[in-house]
Coordinates of N, CA, C and O in Angstrom, one line a residue:
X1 N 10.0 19.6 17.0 CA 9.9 18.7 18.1 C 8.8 17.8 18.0 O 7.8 18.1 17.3
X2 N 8.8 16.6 18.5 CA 7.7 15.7 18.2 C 7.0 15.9 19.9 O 7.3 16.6 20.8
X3 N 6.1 14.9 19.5 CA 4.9 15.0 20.9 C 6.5 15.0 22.3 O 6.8 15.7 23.3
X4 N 7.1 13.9 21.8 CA 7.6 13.6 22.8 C 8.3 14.7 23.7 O 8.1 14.5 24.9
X5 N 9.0 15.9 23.2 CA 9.6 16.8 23.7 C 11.2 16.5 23.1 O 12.2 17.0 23.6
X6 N 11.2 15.9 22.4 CA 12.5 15.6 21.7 C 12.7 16.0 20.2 O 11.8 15.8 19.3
X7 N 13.9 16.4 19.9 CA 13.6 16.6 18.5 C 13.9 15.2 17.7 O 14.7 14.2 17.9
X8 N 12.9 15.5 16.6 CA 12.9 14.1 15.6 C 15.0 13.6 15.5 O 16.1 14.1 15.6
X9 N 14.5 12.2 15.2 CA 16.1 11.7 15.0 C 16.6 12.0 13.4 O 15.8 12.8 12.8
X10 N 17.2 11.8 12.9 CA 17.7 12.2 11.2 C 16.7 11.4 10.7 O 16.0 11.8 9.8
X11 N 16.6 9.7 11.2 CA 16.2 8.9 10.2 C 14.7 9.0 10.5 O 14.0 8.6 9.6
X12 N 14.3 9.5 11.4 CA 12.7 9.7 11.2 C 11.9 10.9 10.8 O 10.7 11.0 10.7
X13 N 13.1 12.2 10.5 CA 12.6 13.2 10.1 C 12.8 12.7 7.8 O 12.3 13.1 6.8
X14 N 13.6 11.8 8.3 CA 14.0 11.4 6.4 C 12.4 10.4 6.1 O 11.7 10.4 5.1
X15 N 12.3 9.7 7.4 CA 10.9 8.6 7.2 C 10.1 9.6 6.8 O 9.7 9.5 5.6
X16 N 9.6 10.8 7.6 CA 8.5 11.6 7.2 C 8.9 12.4 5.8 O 7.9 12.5 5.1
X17 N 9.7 12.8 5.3 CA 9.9 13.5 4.3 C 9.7 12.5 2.6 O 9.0 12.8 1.6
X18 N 10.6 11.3 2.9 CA 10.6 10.6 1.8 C 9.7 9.5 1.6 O 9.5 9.2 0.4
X19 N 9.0 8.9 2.6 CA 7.9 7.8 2.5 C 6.7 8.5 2.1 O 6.0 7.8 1.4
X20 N 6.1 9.6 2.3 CA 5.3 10.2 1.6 C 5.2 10.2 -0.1 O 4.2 10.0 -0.7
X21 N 6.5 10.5 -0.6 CA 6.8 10.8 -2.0 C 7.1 9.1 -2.6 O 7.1 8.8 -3.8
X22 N 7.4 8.4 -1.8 CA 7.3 6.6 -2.2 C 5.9 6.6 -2.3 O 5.4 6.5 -3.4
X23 N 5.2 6.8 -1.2 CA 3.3 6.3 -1.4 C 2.5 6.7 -2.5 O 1.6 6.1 -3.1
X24 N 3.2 8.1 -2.5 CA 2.2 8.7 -3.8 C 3.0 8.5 -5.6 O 2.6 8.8 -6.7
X25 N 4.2 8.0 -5.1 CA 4.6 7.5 -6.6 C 3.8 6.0 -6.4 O 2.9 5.9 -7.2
X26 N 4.0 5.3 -5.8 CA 3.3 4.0 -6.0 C 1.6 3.9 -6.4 O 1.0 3.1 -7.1
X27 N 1.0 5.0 -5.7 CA 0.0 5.2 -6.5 C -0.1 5.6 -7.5 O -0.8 5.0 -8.3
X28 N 0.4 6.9 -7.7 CA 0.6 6.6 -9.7 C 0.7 6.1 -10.7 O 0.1 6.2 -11.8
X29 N 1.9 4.9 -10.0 CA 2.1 3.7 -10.9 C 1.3 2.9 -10.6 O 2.0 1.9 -10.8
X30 N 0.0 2.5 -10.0 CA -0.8 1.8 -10.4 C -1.7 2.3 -11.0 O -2.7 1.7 -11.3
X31 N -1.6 3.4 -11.4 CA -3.2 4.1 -12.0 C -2.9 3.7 -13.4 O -4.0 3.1 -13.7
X32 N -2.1 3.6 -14.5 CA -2.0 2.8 -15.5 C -2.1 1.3 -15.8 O -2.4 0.7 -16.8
X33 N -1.6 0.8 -14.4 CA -2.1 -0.3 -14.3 C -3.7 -0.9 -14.2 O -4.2 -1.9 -14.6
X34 N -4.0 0.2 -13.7 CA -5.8 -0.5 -13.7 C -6.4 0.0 -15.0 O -7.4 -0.4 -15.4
X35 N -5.7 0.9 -15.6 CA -6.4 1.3 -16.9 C -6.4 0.2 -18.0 O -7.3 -0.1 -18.8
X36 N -4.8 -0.3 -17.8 CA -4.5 -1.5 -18.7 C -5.9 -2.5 -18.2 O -7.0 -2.5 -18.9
X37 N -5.7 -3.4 -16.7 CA -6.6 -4.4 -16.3 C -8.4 -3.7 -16.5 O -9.3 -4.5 -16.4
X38 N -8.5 -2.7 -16.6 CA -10.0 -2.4 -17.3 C -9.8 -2.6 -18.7 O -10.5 -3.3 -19.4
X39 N -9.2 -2.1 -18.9 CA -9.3 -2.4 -20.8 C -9.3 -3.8 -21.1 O -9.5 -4.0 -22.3
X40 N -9.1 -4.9 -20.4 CA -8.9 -5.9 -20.7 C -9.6 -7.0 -20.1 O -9.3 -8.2 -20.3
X41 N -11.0 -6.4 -19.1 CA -11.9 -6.9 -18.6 C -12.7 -8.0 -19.6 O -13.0 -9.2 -19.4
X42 N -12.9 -7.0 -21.2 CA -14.1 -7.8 -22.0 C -12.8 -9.2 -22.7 O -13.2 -10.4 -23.0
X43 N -11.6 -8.8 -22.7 CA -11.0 -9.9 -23.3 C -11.0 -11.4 -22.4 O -11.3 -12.4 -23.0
X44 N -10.8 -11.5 -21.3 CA -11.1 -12.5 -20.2 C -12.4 -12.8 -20.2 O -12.4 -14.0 -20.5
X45 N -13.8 -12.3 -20.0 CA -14.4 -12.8 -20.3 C -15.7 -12.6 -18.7 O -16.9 -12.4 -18.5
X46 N -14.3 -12.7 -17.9 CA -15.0 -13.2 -16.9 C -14.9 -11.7 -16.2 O -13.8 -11.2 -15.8
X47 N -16.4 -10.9 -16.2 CA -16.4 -9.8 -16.1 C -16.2 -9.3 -14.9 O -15.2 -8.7 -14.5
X48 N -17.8 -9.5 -14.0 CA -17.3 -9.6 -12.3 C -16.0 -10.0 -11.7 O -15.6 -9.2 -10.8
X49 N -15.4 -10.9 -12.0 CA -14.5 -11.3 -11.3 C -13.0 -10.1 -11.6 O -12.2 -9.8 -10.7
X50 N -13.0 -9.6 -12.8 CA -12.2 -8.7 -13.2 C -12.9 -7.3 -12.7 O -12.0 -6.6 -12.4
X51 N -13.5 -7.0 -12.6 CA -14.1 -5.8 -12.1 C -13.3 -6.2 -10.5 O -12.4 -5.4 -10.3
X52 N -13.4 -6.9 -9.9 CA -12.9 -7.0 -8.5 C -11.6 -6.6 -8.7 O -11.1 -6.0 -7.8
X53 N -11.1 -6.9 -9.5 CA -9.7 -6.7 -9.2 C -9.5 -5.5 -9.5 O -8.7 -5.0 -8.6
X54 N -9.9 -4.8 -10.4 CA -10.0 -3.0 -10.6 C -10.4 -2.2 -9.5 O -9.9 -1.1 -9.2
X55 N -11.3 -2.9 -8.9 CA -11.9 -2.2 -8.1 C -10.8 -1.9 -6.3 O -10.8 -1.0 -5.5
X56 N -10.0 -3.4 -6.4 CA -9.2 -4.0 -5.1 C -8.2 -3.0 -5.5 O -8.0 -2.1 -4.7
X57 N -7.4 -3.0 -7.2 CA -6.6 -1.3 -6.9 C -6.8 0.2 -7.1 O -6.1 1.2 -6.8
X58 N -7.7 0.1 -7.5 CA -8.3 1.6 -6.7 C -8.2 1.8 -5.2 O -7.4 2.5 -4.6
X59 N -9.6 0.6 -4.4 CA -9.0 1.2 -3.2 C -7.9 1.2 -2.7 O -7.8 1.9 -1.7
X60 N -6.5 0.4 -3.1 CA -4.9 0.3 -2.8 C -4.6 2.1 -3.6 O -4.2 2.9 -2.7
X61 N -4.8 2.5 -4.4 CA -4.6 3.6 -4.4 C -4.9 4.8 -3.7 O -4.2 5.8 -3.7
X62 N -5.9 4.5 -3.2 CA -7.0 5.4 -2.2 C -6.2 5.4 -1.1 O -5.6 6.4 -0.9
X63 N -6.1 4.6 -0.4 CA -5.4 4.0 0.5 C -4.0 4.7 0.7 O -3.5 5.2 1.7
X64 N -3.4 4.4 -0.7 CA -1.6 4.9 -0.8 C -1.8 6.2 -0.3 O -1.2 6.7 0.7
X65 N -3.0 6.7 -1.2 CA -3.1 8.6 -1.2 C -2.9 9.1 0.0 O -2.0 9.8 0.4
X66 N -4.1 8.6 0.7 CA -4.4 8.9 2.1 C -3.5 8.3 2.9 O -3.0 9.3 3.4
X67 N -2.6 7.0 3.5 CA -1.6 7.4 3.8 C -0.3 7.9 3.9 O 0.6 7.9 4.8
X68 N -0.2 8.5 2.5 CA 0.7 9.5 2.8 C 1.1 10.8 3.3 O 2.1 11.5 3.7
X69 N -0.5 11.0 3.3 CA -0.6 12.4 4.1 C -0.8 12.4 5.3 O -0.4 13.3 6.0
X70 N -1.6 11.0 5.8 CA -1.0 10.7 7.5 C 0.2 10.7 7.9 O 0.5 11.2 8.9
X71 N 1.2 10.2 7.2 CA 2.4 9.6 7.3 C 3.0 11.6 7.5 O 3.3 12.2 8.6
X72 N 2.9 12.2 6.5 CA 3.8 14.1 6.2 C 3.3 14.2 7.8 O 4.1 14.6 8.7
X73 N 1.8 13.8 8.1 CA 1.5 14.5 9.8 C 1.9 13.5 11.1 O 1.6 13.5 12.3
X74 N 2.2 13.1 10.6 CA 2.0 11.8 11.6 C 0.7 11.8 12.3 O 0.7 12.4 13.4
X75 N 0.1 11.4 12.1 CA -1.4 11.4 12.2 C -1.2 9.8 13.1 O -0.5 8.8 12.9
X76 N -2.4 10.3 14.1 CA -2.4 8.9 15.0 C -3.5 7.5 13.6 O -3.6 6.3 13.8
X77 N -3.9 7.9 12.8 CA -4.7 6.9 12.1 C -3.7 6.2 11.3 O -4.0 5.1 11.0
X78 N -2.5 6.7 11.0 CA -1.8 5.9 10.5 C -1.6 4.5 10.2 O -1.7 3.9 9.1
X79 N -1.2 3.8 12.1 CA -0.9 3.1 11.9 C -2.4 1.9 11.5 O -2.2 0.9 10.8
X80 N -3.3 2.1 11.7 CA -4.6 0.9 11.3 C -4.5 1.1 9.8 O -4.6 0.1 9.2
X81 N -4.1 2.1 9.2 CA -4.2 2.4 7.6 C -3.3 1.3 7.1 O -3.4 0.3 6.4
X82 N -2.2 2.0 8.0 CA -0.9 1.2 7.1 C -1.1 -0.3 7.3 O -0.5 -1.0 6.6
X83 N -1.9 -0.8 8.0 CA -2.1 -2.4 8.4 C -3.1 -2.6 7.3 O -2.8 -3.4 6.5
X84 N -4.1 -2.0 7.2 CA -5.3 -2.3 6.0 C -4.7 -1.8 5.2 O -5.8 -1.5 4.6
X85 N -3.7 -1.2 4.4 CA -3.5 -1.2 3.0 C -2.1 -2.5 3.1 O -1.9 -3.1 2.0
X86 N -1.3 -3.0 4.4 CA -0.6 -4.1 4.1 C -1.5 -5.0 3.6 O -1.5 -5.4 2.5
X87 N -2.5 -5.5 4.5 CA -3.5 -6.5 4.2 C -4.0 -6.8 2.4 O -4.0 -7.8 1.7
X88 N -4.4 -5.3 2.1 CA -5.4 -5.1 0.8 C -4.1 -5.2 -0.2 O -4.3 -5.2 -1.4
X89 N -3.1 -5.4 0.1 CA -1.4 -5.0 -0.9 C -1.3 -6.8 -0.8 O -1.2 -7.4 -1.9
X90 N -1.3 -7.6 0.9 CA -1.2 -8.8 0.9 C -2.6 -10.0 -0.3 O -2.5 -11.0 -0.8
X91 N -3.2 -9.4 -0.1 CA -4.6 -9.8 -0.5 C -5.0 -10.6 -2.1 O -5.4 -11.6 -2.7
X92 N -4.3 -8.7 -2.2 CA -4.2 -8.4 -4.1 C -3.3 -9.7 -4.3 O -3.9 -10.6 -4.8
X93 N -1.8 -9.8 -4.0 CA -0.9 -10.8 -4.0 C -1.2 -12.0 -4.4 O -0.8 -12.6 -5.4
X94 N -2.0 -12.6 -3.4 CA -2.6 -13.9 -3.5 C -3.7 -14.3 -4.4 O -3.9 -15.4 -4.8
X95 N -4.6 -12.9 -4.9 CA -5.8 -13.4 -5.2 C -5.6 -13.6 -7.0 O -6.2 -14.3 -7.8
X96 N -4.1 -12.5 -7.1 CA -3.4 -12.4 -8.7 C -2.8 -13.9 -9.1 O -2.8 -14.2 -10.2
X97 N -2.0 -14.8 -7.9 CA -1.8 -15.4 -8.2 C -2.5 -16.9 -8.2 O -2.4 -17.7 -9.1
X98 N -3.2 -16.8 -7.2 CA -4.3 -18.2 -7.2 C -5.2 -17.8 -9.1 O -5.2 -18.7 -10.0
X99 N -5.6 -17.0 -9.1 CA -6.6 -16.3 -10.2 C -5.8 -16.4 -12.0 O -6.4 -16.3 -13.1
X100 N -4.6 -16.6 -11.8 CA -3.5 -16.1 -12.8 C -3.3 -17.5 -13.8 O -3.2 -18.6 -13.1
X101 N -3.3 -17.6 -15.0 CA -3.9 -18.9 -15.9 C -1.7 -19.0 -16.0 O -0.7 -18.3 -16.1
X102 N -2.1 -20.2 -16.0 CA -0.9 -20.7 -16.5 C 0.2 -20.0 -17.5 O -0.3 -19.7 -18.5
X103 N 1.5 -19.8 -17.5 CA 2.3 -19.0 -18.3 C 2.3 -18.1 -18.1 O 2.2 -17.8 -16.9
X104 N 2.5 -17.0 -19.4 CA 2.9 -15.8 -18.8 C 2.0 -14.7 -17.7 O 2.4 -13.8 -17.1
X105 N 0.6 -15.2 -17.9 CA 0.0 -14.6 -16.7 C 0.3 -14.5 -15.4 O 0.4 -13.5 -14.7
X106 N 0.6 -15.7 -15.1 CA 0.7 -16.6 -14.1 C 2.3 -16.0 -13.5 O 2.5 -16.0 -12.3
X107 N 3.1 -15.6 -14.3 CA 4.8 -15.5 -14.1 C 4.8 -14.1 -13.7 O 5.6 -13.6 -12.9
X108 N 3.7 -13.3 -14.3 CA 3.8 -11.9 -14.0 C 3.3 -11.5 -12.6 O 3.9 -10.9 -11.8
X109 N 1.8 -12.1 -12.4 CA 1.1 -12.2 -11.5 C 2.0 -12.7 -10.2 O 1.7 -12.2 -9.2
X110 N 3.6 -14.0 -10.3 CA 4.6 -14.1 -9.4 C 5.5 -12.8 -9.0 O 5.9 -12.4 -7.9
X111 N 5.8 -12.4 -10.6 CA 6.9 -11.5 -9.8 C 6.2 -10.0 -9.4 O 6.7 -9.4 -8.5
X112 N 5.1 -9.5 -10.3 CA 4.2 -8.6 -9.2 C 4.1 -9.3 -7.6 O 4.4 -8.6 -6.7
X113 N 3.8 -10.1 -7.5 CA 3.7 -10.1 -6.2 C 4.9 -9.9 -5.3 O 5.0 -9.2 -4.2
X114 N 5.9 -11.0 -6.1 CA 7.1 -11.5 -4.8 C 8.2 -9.8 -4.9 O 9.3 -9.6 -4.3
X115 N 7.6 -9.0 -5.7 CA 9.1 -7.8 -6.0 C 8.3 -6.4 -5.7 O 8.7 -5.4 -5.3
X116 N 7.2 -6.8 -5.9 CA 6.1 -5.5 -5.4 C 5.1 -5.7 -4.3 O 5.5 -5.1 -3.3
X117 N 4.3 -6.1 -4.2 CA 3.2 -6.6 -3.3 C 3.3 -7.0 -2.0 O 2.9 -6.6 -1.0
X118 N 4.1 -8.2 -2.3 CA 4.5 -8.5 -0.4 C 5.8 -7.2 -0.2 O 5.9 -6.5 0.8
X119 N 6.5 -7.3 -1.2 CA 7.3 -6.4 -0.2 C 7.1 -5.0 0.7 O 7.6 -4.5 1.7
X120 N 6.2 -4.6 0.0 CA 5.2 -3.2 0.2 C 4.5 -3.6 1.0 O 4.7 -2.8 1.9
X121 N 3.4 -4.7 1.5 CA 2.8 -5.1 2.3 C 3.9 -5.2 3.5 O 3.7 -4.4 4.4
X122 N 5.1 -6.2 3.6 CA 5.8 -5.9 4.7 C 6.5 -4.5 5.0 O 6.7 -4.5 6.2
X123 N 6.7 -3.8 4.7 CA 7.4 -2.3 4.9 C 5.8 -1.9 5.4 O 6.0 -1.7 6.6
X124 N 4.5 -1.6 5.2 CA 3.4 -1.0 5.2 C 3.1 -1.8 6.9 O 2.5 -1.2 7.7
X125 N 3.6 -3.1 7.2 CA 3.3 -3.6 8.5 C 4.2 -2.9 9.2 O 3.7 -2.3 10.2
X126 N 5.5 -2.8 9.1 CA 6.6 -2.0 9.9 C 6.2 -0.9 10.0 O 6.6 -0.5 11.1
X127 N 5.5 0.2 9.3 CA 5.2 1.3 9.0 C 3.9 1.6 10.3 O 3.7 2.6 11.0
X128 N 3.0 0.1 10.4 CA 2.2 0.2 11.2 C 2.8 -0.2 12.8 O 1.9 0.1 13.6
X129 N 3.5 -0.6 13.2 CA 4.0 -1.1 14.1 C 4.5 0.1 14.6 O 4.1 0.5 15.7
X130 N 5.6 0.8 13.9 CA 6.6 2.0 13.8 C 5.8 3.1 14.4 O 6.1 3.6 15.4
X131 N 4.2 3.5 13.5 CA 3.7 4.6 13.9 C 2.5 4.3 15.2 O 1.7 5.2 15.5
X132 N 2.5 3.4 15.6 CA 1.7 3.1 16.8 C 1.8 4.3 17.9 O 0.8 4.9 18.3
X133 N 2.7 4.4 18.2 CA 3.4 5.5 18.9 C 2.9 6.7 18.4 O 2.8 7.3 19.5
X134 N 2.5 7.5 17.4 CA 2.0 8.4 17.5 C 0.7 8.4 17.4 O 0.1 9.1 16.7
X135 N -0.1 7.3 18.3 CA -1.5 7.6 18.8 C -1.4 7.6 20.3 O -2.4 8.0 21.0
X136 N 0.0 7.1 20.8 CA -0.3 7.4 22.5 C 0.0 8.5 22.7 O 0.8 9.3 22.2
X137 N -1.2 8.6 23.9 CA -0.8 10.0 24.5 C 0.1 10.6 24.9 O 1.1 10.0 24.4
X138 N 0.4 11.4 25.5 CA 1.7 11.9 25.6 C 1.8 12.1 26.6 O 0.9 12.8 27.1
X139 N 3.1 11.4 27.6 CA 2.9 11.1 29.1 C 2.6 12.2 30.1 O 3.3 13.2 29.8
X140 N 2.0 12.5 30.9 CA 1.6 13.5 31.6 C 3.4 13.9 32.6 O 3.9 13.0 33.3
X141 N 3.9 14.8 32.5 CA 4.8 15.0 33.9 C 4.3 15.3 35.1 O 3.4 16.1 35.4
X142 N 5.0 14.5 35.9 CA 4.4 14.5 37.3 C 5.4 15.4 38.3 O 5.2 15.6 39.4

């Protein structure tokens, strides 16, 4: 039964079961990705600036981790998570592509974003919108 006194519906007992196991595969699959973009810090040149970006997916990783285990409890923090890792998912997006040299950098840096990044960022806003509701209280009966 959820707070409400109702039992969960199919599709939100399937939200809690399977969006957990999306979050933490998508973190996985970035953790090779930042091994690549560290390894490839000294070839660019431009060190700090690449450090930032290593460092923007870790915390997206951090982030994935930890909301997924809000997400298994429904945990009332959810929904601010899921809004700051849309943001840090929208962020990454923009900063790969303003940042991204001409060609094939630049093409990858598009379809990372337009096939991964915003789309995850928008599902991660619905996600926050969606679990809003399990931070209110639970109506008193009168």
């Amino acid at each position: 039964m959820t707070g409400t006194g109702r039992l969960p519906t199919v599709r939100e007992a399937d939200v809690r079961r399977w969006l957990p196991i999306g979050l933490r595969t998508a973190a996985t699959l970035l953790v090779p990705w930042i091994v690549v973009l560290a390894l490839s810090v000294r070839r660019f040149g431009a060190r700090n600036l690449a450090n930032s970006w290593v460092w923007l997916d870790v915390m997206e990783v951090a982030a994935l981790l930890l909301l997924a285990a809000l997400v298994r409890r429904r945990h009332r923090a959810t929904s601010p998570l899921a809004a700051a890792t849309a943001v840090l998912l929208a962020m990454d997006a923009y900063f790969d592509i303003w940042s991204a040299h001409h060609g094939h950098d630049y093409l990858l840096a598009q379809v990372l974003a337009y096939c991964a990044e915003l789309p995850a960022a928008t599902a991660l806003t619905a996600l926050s919108w969606y679990s809003l509701r399990w931070a209110a209280p639970d109506s008193v009966a009168s």
